[in-house]
Short mmCIF file of N, CA and C in Angstrom, two decimals:
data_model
loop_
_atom_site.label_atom_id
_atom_site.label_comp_id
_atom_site.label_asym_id
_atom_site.label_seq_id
_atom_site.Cartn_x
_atom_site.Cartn_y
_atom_site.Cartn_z
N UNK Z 1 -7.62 -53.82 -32.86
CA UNK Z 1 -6.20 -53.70 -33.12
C UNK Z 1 -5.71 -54.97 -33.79
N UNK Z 2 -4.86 -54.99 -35.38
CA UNK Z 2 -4.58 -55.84 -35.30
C UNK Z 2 -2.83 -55.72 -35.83
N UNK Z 3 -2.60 -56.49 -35.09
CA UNK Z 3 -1.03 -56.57 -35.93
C UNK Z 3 -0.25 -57.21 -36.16
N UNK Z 4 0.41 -56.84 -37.52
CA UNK Z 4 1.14 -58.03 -38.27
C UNK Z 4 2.55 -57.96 -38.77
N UNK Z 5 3.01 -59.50 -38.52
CA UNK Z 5 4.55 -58.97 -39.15
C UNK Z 5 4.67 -59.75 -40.05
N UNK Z 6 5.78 -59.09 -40.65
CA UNK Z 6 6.06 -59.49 -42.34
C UNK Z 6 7.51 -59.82 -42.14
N UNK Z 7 8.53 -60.50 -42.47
CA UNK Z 7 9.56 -61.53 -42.61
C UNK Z 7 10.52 -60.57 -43.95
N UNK Z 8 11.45 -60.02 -43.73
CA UNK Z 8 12.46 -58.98 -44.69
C UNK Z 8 13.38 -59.60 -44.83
N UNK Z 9 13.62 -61.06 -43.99
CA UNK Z 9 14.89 -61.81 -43.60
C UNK Z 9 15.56 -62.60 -43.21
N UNK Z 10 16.38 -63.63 -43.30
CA UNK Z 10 16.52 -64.81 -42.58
C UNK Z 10 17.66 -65.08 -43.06
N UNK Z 11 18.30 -65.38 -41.67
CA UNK Z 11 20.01 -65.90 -41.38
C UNK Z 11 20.81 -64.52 -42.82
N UNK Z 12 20.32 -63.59 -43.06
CA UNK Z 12 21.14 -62.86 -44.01
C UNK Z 12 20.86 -62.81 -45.63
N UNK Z 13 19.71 -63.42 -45.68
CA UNK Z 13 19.49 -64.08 -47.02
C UNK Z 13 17.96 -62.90 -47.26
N UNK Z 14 17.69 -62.62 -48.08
CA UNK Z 14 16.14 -62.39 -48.53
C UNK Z 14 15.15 -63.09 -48.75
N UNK Z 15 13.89 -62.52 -48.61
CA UNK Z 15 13.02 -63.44 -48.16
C UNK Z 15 11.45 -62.84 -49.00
N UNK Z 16 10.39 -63.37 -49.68
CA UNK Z 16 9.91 -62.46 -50.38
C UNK Z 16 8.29 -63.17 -49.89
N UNK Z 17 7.64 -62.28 -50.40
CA UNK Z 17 5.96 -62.83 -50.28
C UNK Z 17 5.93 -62.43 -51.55
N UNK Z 18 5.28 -63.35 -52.46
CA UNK Z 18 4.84 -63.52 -54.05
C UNK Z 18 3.37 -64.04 -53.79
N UNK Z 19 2.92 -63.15 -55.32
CA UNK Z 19 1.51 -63.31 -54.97
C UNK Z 19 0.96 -63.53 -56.47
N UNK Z 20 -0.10 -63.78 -57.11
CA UNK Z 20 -0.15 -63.74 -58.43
C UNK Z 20 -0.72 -62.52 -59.21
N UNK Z 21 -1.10 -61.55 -58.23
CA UNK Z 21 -0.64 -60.08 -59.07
C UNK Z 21 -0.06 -59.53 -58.62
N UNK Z 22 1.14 -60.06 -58.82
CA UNK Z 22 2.60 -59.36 -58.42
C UNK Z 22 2.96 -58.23 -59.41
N UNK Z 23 3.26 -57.34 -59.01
CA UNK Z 23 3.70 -57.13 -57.35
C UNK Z 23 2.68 -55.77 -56.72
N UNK Z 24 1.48 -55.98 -57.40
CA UNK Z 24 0.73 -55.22 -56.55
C UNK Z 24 0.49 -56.32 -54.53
N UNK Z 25 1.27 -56.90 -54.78
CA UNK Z 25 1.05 -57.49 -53.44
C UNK Z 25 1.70 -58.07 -53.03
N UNK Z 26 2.94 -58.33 -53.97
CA UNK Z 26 4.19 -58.79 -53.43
C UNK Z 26 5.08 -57.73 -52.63
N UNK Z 27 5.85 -58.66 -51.55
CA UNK Z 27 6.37 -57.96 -51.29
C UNK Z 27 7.59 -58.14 -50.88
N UNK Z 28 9.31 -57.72 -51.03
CA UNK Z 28 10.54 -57.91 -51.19
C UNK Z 28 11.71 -56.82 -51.31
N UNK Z 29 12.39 -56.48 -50.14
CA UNK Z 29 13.11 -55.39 -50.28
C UNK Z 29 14.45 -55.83 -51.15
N UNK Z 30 14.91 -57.08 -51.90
CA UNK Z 30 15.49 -57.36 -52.67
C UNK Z 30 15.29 -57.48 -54.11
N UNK Z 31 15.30 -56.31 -54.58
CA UNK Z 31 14.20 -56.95 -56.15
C UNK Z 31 15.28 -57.93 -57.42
N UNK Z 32 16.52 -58.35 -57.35
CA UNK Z 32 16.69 -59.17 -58.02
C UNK Z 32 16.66 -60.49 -57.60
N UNK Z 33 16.03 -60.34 -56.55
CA UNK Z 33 15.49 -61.76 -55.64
C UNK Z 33 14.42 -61.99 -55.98
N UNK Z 34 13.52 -61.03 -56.21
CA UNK Z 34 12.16 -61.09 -56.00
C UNK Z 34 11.88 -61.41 -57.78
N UNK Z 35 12.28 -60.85 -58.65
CA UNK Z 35 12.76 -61.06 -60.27
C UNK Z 35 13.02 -62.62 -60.42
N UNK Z 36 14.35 -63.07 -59.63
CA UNK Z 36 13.99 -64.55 -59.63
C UNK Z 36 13.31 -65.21 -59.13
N UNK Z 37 12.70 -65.26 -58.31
CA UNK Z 37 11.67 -65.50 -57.94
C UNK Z 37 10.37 -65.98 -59.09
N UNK Z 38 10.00 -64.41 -59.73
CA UNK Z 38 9.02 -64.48 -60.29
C UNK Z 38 9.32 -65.74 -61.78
N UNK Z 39 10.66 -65.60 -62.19
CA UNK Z 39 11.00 -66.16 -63.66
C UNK Z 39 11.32 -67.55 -63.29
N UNK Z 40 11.25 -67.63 -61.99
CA UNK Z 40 11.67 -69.71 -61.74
C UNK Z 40 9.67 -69.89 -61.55
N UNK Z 41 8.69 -69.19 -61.33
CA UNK Z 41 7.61 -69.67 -60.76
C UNK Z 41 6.74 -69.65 -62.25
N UNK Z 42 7.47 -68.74 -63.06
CA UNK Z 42 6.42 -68.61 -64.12
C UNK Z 42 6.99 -69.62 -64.99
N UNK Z 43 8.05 -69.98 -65.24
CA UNK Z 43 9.17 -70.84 -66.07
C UNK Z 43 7.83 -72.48 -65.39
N UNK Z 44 7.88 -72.84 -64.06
CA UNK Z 44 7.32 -74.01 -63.59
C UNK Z 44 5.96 -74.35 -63.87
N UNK Z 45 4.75 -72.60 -64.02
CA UNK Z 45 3.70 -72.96 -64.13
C UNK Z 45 3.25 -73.37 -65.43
N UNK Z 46 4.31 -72.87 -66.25
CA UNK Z 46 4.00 -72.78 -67.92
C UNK Z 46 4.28 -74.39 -68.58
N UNK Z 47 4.94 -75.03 -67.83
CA UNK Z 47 5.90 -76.65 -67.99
C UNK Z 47 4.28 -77.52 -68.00
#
Protein backbone atom coordinates (compact mmCIF):
# COMPACT_ATOMS: atom_id res chain seq x y z
CA UNK A 1 0.00 0.00 0.00
CA UNK A 2 1.26 3.12 -0.79
CA UNK A 3 -0.04 6.54 -0.34
CA UNK A 4 0.41 9.84 -1.43
CA UNK A 5 -0.59 13.34 -1.16
CA UNK A 6 -0.33 16.01 -3.52
CA UNK A 7 -0.64 19.85 -2.24
CA UNK A 8 -3.85 21.78 -4.53
CA UNK A 9 -3.22 24.62 -1.95
CA UNK A 10 -1.99 26.92 0.48
CA UNK A 11 -3.37 29.75 2.69
CA UNK A 12 -5.85 30.25 -0.64
CA UNK A 13 -3.28 30.65 -3.19
CA UNK A 14 -2.40 27.77 -5.89
CA UNK A 15 0.13 25.63 -5.78
CA UNK A 16 1.59 23.54 -8.78
CA UNK A 17 4.10 20.53 -9.35
CA UNK A 18 6.11 21.39 -12.69
CA UNK A 19 8.04 18.99 -14.28
CA UNK A 20 10.08 19.20 -17.55
CA UNK A 21 7.59 17.35 -19.66
CA UNK A 22 5.03 19.35 -18.70
CA UNK A 23 2.40 18.78 -18.38
CA UNK A 24 2.40 15.22 -19.02
CA UNK A 25 3.34 15.34 -15.28
CA UNK A 26 2.59 18.44 -14.12
CA UNK A 27 0.22 18.98 -12.08
CA UNK A 28 -2.20 22.25 -11.17
CA UNK A 29 -5.85 22.77 -10.81
CA UNK A 30 -5.12 26.50 -11.71
CA UNK A 31 -3.96 26.62 -15.25
CA UNK A 32 -3.19 30.35 -15.55
CA UNK A 33 -0.97 29.69 -12.65
CA UNK A 34 0.46 26.85 -13.91
CA UNK A 35 1.03 28.96 -17.63
CA UNK A 36 2.96 31.32 -15.44
CA UNK A 37 4.66 29.25 -14.02
CA UNK A 38 5.87 27.57 -17.07
CA UNK A 39 6.81 31.22 -19.03
CA UNK A 40 8.84 32.67 -15.78
CA UNK A 41 10.90 29.04 -15.74
CA UNK A 42 11.46 28.88 -19.41
CA UNK A 43 12.09 32.86 -19.73
CA UNK A 44 15.12 31.90 -16.64
CA UNK A 45 16.46 28.73 -18.27
CA UNK A 46 16.97 30.34 -21.69
CA UNK A 47 18.98 33.69 -19.84
Amino acid sequence: LQIVLKMVGCNGQPVAKISDTYPAKGMCTDQSYADYLKKTFDKRISE
